Short mmCIF file of C-alpha atoms in Angstrom, two decimals:
data_model
loop_
_atom_site.label_atom_id
_atom_site.label_comp_id
_atom_site.label_asym_id
_atom_site.label_seq_id
_atom_site.Cartn_x
_atom_site.Cartn_y
_atom_site.Cartn_z
CA MET A 1 -20.92 22.36 -7.98
CA SER A 2 -18.74 23.51 -11.02
CA GLU A 3 -19.44 21.03 -14.21
CA THR A 4 -15.38 20.99 -15.29
CA MET A 5 -12.61 19.32 -12.70
CA LYS A 6 -8.90 19.42 -12.11
CA THR A 7 -7.01 16.11 -12.27
CA ALA A 8 -3.01 15.65 -12.36
CA VAL A 9 -2.22 14.40 -15.96
CA PHE A 10 1.19 12.52 -16.61
CA THR A 11 2.30 13.86 -19.94
CA ASP A 12 5.75 12.59 -19.76
CA ILE A 13 8.84 11.17 -17.84
CA LYS A 14 8.96 13.54 -15.02
CA GLU A 15 6.24 15.35 -16.33
CA ILE A 16 2.92 16.25 -14.98
CA GLU A 17 0.54 19.27 -14.99
CA LEU A 18 -3.25 19.78 -13.68
CA GLN A 19 -5.45 20.08 -16.73
CA GLU A 20 -8.78 20.79 -16.28
CA CYS A 21 -11.74 18.20 -18.08
CA ASP A 22 -15.63 17.82 -17.24
CA ARG A 23 -16.81 16.75 -13.74
CA PRO A 24 -18.47 13.30 -14.36
CA VAL A 25 -21.83 12.67 -13.57
CA PRO A 26 -23.61 9.32 -11.59
CA THR A 27 -25.71 7.80 -12.83
CA GLY A 28 -27.34 3.91 -11.75
CA ASN A 29 -25.36 2.33 -9.31
CA LYS A 30 -22.52 5.03 -9.12
CA VAL A 31 -20.75 7.25 -7.04
CA LEU A 32 -19.78 10.70 -7.24
CA VAL A 33 -17.14 11.03 -4.62
CA LYS A 34 -14.65 14.78 -4.04
CA ILE A 35 -11.30 13.37 -3.38
CA ASP A 36 -9.66 15.17 -0.42
CA ALA A 37 -6.70 13.96 -0.62
CA THR A 38 -4.09 11.34 -2.38
CA ALA A 39 -0.99 9.96 -0.96
CA ILE A 40 1.68 9.44 -3.67
CA CYS A 41 2.38 5.65 -3.74
CA THR A 42 6.01 4.00 -5.16
CA TRP A 43 4.35 2.95 -8.12
CA GLU A 44 3.16 6.54 -8.63
CA GLN A 45 6.72 7.88 -8.08
CA ARG A 46 8.18 5.05 -10.35
CA VAL A 47 5.32 6.43 -13.02
CA TYR A 48 7.13 9.83 -12.35
CA THR A 49 10.39 8.55 -13.09
CA GLY A 50 10.14 6.37 -15.98
CA VAL A 51 10.73 2.72 -14.21
CA ASN A 52 6.99 1.97 -14.42
CA LYS A 53 5.68 2.31 -17.90
CA VAL A 54 2.81 3.60 -18.84
CA GLU A 55 1.66 5.35 -22.17
CA PHE A 56 1.19 9.40 -21.51
CA PRO A 57 -1.00 10.90 -20.91
CA PHE A 58 -1.57 9.25 -17.90
CA ILE A 59 -3.86 9.52 -14.42
CA GLY A 60 -2.08 8.06 -11.51
CA GLY A 61 -3.29 8.13 -7.48
CA HIS A 62 -4.88 5.09 -5.94
CA GLU A 63 -4.20 5.96 -2.06
CA ILE A 64 -7.46 7.84 -1.91
CA ALA A 65 -9.88 9.35 1.04
CA ALA A 66 -12.80 11.61 -0.26
CA HIS A 67 -16.30 12.03 0.03
CA ILE A 68 -19.60 11.21 -1.21
CA VAL A 69 -21.07 14.51 -3.41
CA GLU A 70 -23.94 12.79 -5.56
CA MET A 71 -25.39 9.23 -6.11
CA GLY A 72 -26.61 7.72 -9.14
CA ASP A 73 -30.43 6.16 -8.59
CA GLU A 74 -29.59 2.73 -7.90
CA VAL A 75 -26.88 3.31 -5.28
CA ASN A 76 -28.28 1.64 -1.97
CA LYS A 77 -29.55 5.02 -0.01
CA LEU A 78 -30.22 2.51 3.64
CA GLU A 79 -26.28 2.10 3.44
CA TRP A 80 -24.85 5.19 1.56
CA ASN A 81 -25.77 9.27 2.08
CA VAL A 82 -24.14 12.24 0.54
CA GLY A 83 -21.40 13.62 2.78
CA ASP A 84 -20.18 9.68 4.07
CA LYS A 85 -16.10 9.68 4.15
CA VAL A 86 -14.91 7.44 2.36
CA VAL A 87 -11.38 5.51 1.40
CA VAL A 88 -11.73 3.86 -2.05
CA GLY A 89 -10.55 0.43 -2.90
CA ALA A 90 -8.69 -0.65 -5.77
CA THR A 91 -11.46 0.16 -8.95
CA LEU A 92 -9.49 -1.74 -11.82
CA GLN A 93 -10.42 -5.55 -10.58
CA CYS A 94 -12.79 -6.89 -12.74
CA ARG A 95 -14.88 -8.20 -10.11
CA ASN A 96 -15.98 -11.22 -12.42
CA CYS A 97 -12.76 -13.39 -13.05
CA PHE A 98 -12.28 -16.12 -10.96
CA TYR A 99 -10.47 -15.18 -8.50
CA CYS A 100 -12.39 -12.35 -8.22
CA LYS A 101 -15.49 -14.67 -7.45
CA THR A 102 -13.44 -16.46 -4.56
CA GLY A 103 -12.46 -14.00 -2.51
CA ASN A 104 -8.75 -13.11 -3.94
CA SER A 105 -9.76 -10.25 -6.26
CA GLN A 106 -6.27 -8.79 -5.18
CA SER A 107 -4.78 -11.31 -7.25
CA CYS A 108 -7.89 -10.37 -10.22
CA ASN A 109 -6.65 -12.33 -13.54
CA HIS A 110 -7.86 -8.71 -15.55
CA PHE A 111 -5.87 -5.89 -12.72
CA ASN A 112 -4.73 -3.67 -15.25
CA HIS A 113 -3.39 -0.16 -13.55
CA SER A 114 -3.81 1.40 -17.18
CA ALA A 115 -7.46 1.07 -17.63
CA GLN A 116 -9.84 3.70 -18.99
CA LEU A 117 -12.03 4.50 -15.63
CA GLU A 118 -15.62 5.65 -16.79
CA GLY A 119 -16.15 9.79 -16.43
CA MET A 120 -11.77 10.36 -16.69
CA PRO A 121 -10.16 11.94 -19.75
CA HIS A 122 -7.16 9.43 -19.48
CA LYS A 123 -6.09 6.10 -18.76
CA GLY A 124 -5.36 5.05 -15.48
CA MET A 125 -6.28 5.00 -11.61
CA GLY A 126 -7.49 8.21 -11.20
CA GLY A 127 -7.05 9.27 -7.59
CA LEU A 128 -4.99 12.84 -8.66
CA SER A 129 -7.98 14.40 -9.63
CA GLU A 130 -10.82 16.07 -7.74
CA TYR A 131 -13.54 14.07 -8.42
CA MET A 132 -14.22 10.72 -9.78
CA LEU A 133 -16.43 7.91 -10.14
CA VAL A 134 -16.90 4.92 -8.61
CA SER A 135 -18.48 1.99 -7.43
CA PRO A 136 -20.37 1.08 -3.66
CA ASP A 137 -18.33 -2.03 -3.61
CA CYS A 138 -15.00 -0.03 -4.20
CA MET A 139 -16.15 2.54 -1.18
CA PHE A 140 -14.88 1.93 2.66
CA LYS A 141 -16.19 4.27 5.76
CA TYR A 142 -13.80 5.84 7.69
CA ASP A 143 -14.17 8.31 10.76
CA ASN A 144 -12.11 10.56 13.11
CA VAL A 145 -8.87 10.76 11.49
CA ALA A 146 -7.69 13.42 8.51
CA PRO A 147 -7.84 12.99 5.07
CA GLU A 148 -4.52 13.10 4.83
CA GLU A 149 -4.15 10.22 7.23
CA ALA A 150 -6.97 7.94 5.61
CA ALA A 151 -5.20 8.14 2.17
CA ILE A 152 -2.63 5.73 3.82
CA ILE A 153 -5.68 3.28 5.36
CA GLU A 154 -4.76 1.40 1.52
CA PRO A 155 -1.27 0.67 2.61
CA VAL A 156 -2.06 -0.63 5.60
CA SER A 157 -4.85 -2.94 4.15
CA CYS A 158 -1.82 -4.37 1.74
CA VAL A 159 0.26 -5.03 5.13
CA ILE A 160 -3.31 -6.59 6.96
CA HIS A 161 -3.38 -8.90 3.51
CA SER A 162 0.42 -9.46 4.00
CA VAL A 163 0.26 -10.38 7.47
CA GLU A 164 -2.49 -12.48 7.12
CA THR A 165 -0.77 -14.95 4.30
CA ALA A 166 1.79 -15.27 6.77
CA ASN A 167 -0.62 -16.39 9.13
CA ILE A 168 1.19 -15.25 12.21
CA GLN A 169 0.84 -17.47 15.24
CA MET A 170 1.20 -15.72 19.33
CA GLY A 171 4.76 -16.05 19.81
CA ASP A 172 5.99 -16.05 16.97
CA THR A 173 9.48 -14.19 16.05
CA VAL A 174 9.04 -12.24 13.46
CA LEU A 175 12.04 -10.69 11.23
CA VAL A 176 10.96 -7.33 9.34
CA ILE A 177 13.47 -5.91 6.43
CA GLY A 178 13.15 -2.40 5.86
CA CYS A 179 11.83 0.67 7.95
CA GLY A 180 9.91 2.53 5.16
CA ILE A 181 6.35 2.86 5.63
CA MET A 182 5.80 -0.68 4.72
CA GLY A 183 8.35 -2.35 7.36
CA LEU A 184 6.98 0.02 9.72
CA LEU A 185 3.16 -1.07 9.05
CA HIS A 186 4.01 -4.78 9.14
CA THR A 187 6.28 -4.00 12.57
CA ALA A 188 2.83 -2.28 14.09
CA ILE A 189 0.69 -5.17 13.04
CA ALA A 190 2.63 -8.19 13.49
CA THR A 191 3.08 -6.99 16.78
CA LYS A 192 -0.64 -6.87 17.38
CA GLN A 193 -0.98 -10.05 16.54
CA GLY A 194 1.22 -10.94 19.17
CA ALA A 195 5.01 -11.71 17.36
CA SER A 196 7.65 -10.73 19.13
CA VAL A 197 9.57 -8.56 16.00
CA ILE A 198 12.95 -8.17 15.01
CA VAL A 199 13.34 -5.16 12.45
CA SER A 200 16.59 -4.62 9.75
CA ASP A 201 17.37 -1.25 8.43
CA VAL A 202 20.61 0.87 7.57
CA ASN A 203 18.50 3.71 9.11
CA GLU A 204 18.91 4.06 12.68
CA ASP A 205 16.60 6.97 13.21
CA ARG A 206 13.73 4.53 11.55
CA MET A 207 14.94 1.77 13.38
CA GLU A 208 13.86 3.94 16.84
CA ILE A 209 10.24 4.82 14.95
CA ALA A 210 10.22 0.90 14.78
CA LYS A 211 10.51 0.59 18.34
CA LYS A 212 7.98 3.05 18.97
CA MET A 213 5.76 0.55 17.08
CA GLY A 214 6.65 -2.58 18.86
CA ALA A 215 9.90 -3.55 17.86
CA LYS A 216 12.02 -5.48 20.25
CA HIS A 217 15.44 -5.92 18.58
CA THR A 218 17.03 -3.85 15.76
CA ILE A 219 19.85 -4.89 13.68
CA ASN A 220 22.08 -2.66 11.25
CA PRO A 221 22.83 -4.88 8.53
CA ALA A 222 25.75 -2.06 7.57
CA LYS A 223 27.12 -2.99 11.18
CA GLU A 224 26.11 -6.43 11.97
CA ASP A 225 25.97 -9.31 10.22
CA LEU A 226 22.25 -9.90 9.62
CA ALA A 227 21.90 -14.00 9.55
CA ALA A 228 23.94 -14.18 12.36
CA GLN A 229 22.56 -11.60 14.86
CA VAL A 230 18.80 -13.34 14.44
CA THR A 231 20.75 -16.81 14.88
CA LYS A 232 21.62 -15.16 18.10
CA ILE A 233 18.66 -13.17 19.48
CA THR A 234 16.16 -16.56 19.10
CA ASN A 235 18.70 -18.85 20.39
CA GLY A 236 19.91 -20.34 17.09
CA LEU A 237 16.19 -20.80 16.57
CA LYS A 238 15.91 -17.93 13.69
CA ALA A 239 12.66 -16.17 12.27
CA GLN A 240 9.69 -18.27 12.13
CA VAL A 241 8.37 -15.13 9.40
CA ILE A 242 10.28 -12.61 7.25
CA PHE A 243 8.80 -10.16 5.54
CA ASP A 244 10.69 -8.38 2.94
CA THR A 245 9.58 -5.26 2.46
CA THR A 246 13.03 -3.65 0.31
CA PRO A 247 13.03 -3.89 -3.20
CA LEU A 248 16.82 -5.30 -3.46
CA PRO A 249 17.48 -8.74 -4.96
CA SER A 250 20.20 -9.62 -2.84
CA VAL A 251 18.03 -8.97 0.41
CA VAL A 252 15.93 -12.12 -0.83
CA ALA A 253 18.76 -14.09 -0.34
CA ASP A 254 19.79 -12.76 2.85
CA THR A 255 16.14 -14.09 4.27
CA PHE A 256 17.22 -17.73 3.25
CA LYS A 257 19.77 -17.46 6.20
CA CYS A 258 17.43 -16.09 8.50
CA VAL A 259 14.71 -18.38 8.18
CA CYS A 260 13.84 -21.10 10.88
CA ASN A 261 12.61 -24.73 10.01
CA ALA A 262 9.34 -24.91 8.65
CA GLY A 263 9.49 -21.24 8.58
CA LYS A 264 8.03 -18.89 5.93
CA ILE A 265 9.27 -15.97 4.23
CA VAL A 266 6.75 -13.23 2.41
CA LEU A 267 7.89 -11.34 -0.27
CA TYR A 268 6.37 -8.31 0.29
CA SER A 269 7.97 -5.68 -1.98
CA SER A 270 8.36 -5.80 -5.75
CA ILE A 271 11.96 -5.89 -7.13
CA HIS A 272 13.80 -3.41 -8.92
CA PRO A 273 15.77 -4.08 -11.01
CA ALA A 274 14.13 -7.45 -11.94
CA GLU A 275 16.68 -10.10 -10.82
CA PRO A 276 16.50 -13.72 -10.43
CA VAL A 277 17.86 -14.63 -7.22
CA PRO A 278 19.15 -18.30 -6.97
CA PHE A 279 18.04 -21.25 -4.40
CA ASP A 280 18.36 -24.17 -3.17
CA PRO A 281 15.18 -26.50 -3.61
CA ASN A 282 16.02 -29.12 -1.45
CA TRP A 283 16.75 -27.13 1.37
CA VAL A 284 13.20 -25.37 0.80
CA HIS A 285 11.71 -28.93 0.22
CA GLY A 286 14.19 -30.40 3.55
CA LYS A 287 13.15 -27.99 5.67
CA SER A 288 10.08 -27.43 4.93
CA ILE A 289 10.37 -23.56 3.89
CA GLN A 290 7.36 -21.24 2.32
CA ILE A 291 8.35 -18.78 0.54
CA LEU A 292 5.14 -16.63 -0.26
CA GLY A 293 4.61 -13.40 -2.26
CA THR A 294 1.52 -10.93 -1.66
CA ALA A 295 1.04 -8.06 -3.53
CA ASN A 296 -2.25 -5.61 -3.12
CA SER A 297 -5.55 -5.96 -1.18
CA ASN A 298 -8.80 -7.07 -0.75
CA ASP A 299 -12.67 -6.22 0.25
CA ARG A 300 -11.99 -8.02 3.38
CA ASP A 301 -8.55 -6.13 3.99
CA PHE A 302 -10.04 -2.92 3.36
CA VAL A 303 -12.88 -3.38 5.98
CA ARG A 304 -10.25 -4.42 8.61
CA ALA A 305 -8.01 -1.39 7.78
CA SER A 306 -10.65 1.45 7.73
CA ARG A 307 -11.73 0.30 11.18
CA MET A 308 -8.47 -0.19 12.55
CA VAL A 309 -7.30 3.24 11.94
CA SER A 310 -11.11 5.17 12.42
CA GLU A 311 -10.51 3.17 15.98
CA GLY A 312 -7.18 4.61 16.55
CA VAL A 313 -5.77 0.79 16.72
CA ILE A 314 -3.40 2.07 13.98
CA ASP A 315 -1.75 5.78 14.33
CA LEU A 316 -1.08 6.93 10.33
CA LYS A 317 -0.01 10.78 11.90
CA PRO A 318 3.67 9.69 11.71
CA PHE A 319 3.37 8.61 8.46
CA VAL A 320 2.27 11.69 6.65
CA SER A 321 5.91 13.58 5.81
CA ALA A 322 4.26 16.19 3.77
CA VAL A 323 1.11 18.07 2.23
CA TYR A 324 0.74 19.99 -0.96
CA ALA A 325 -1.63 21.37 -2.22
CA LYS A 326 -3.33 20.14 -6.10
CA ASP A 327 -1.42 23.21 -7.79
CA GLN A 328 1.99 21.91 -6.47
CA ILE A 329 1.86 18.63 -7.96
CA LYS A 330 4.80 18.75 -9.49
CA ASP A 331 6.55 19.94 -6.51
CA ALA A 332 4.67 16.74 -4.37
CA PHE A 333 6.43 14.45 -6.77
CA GLU A 334 9.78 16.27 -6.56
CA SER A 335 9.58 15.60 -3.05
CA ALA A 336 8.55 12.44 -3.25
CA ILE A 337 11.14 11.12 -5.11
CA LEU A 338 13.82 12.09 -2.86
CA GLY A 339 13.32 8.89 -0.78
CA ASP A 340 13.37 10.96 2.59
CA LYS A 341 9.83 10.55 3.60
CA PHE A 342 7.22 8.07 3.99
CA ARG A 343 4.09 9.67 2.47
CA VAL A 344 3.80 13.30 0.72
CA VAL A 345 -0.02 13.99 0.05
CA VAL A 346 -1.62 15.59 -1.87
CA GLN A 347 -4.72 17.83 -1.30
CA PHE A 348 -7.43 18.24 -3.69
#
């Protein structure tokens, strides 16, 4: 094994390059993993385009599939072995604050995308590298799927957290707005929870994919009135649960017209550009509406996501839109920001 490694470094807006640096060595309770594949999330795309502000140089990458190559002396060898295939969870949670200690590590009070990880030459999440040091509590085993698919287990874990936040009941009508990868994963998982899913998107092809994942109804808001169609489909009841997976503030306002009394609106996506959305608090109060936010995932979500994917409950093959070698890293990002793909994956 070489004493150096390659890592992809953002050096400026729309500038990313492979740099060589020292390979970290695991000691104590640390594990060295060889990264096999990293998917390019929307977050990293926004770093590349300058929407998300970071201090350069910066190393992105948090949707990671890897395998163990070396372990420190204090790692539990009964649980972990060299060669184990793992996905890497969030490495930036402090594991010590009130939220981390009470099972809500997805809301860690000290979560910082720009933290300095041990063994990395620059700040950032570190997954766009050949190797990284990981604590065992941030690793989750997977099996039976290719690393390019396993890299997408992280988004699955986030959607599991979102669906459980909504506490979907069997027989609920669920409206999923947006048929990007996150909307389609919401569709698949909500269907498996026993919901009847309506999807809304302007892209007819993606709504056809949603049907294959279990959606019962599709609505194109460019051609039909969304609220009127939801009301018609549900015989006047409207949706018990709505997942907004789009970044558009106007869509948040649309959800208010589509939710039933005592219903839930889950704001899954961040809004770009960030704009306030007016609402009537008396309506929320009088109709017992719950407006919920969800972001990231925790260990429990990751365990179940990796199991669901490993056992074939969720098929991630359709979401691997393109695969690039690490020396094509700039091409990979240029491809990802076109917006016509689910996930672009980089092999390391």
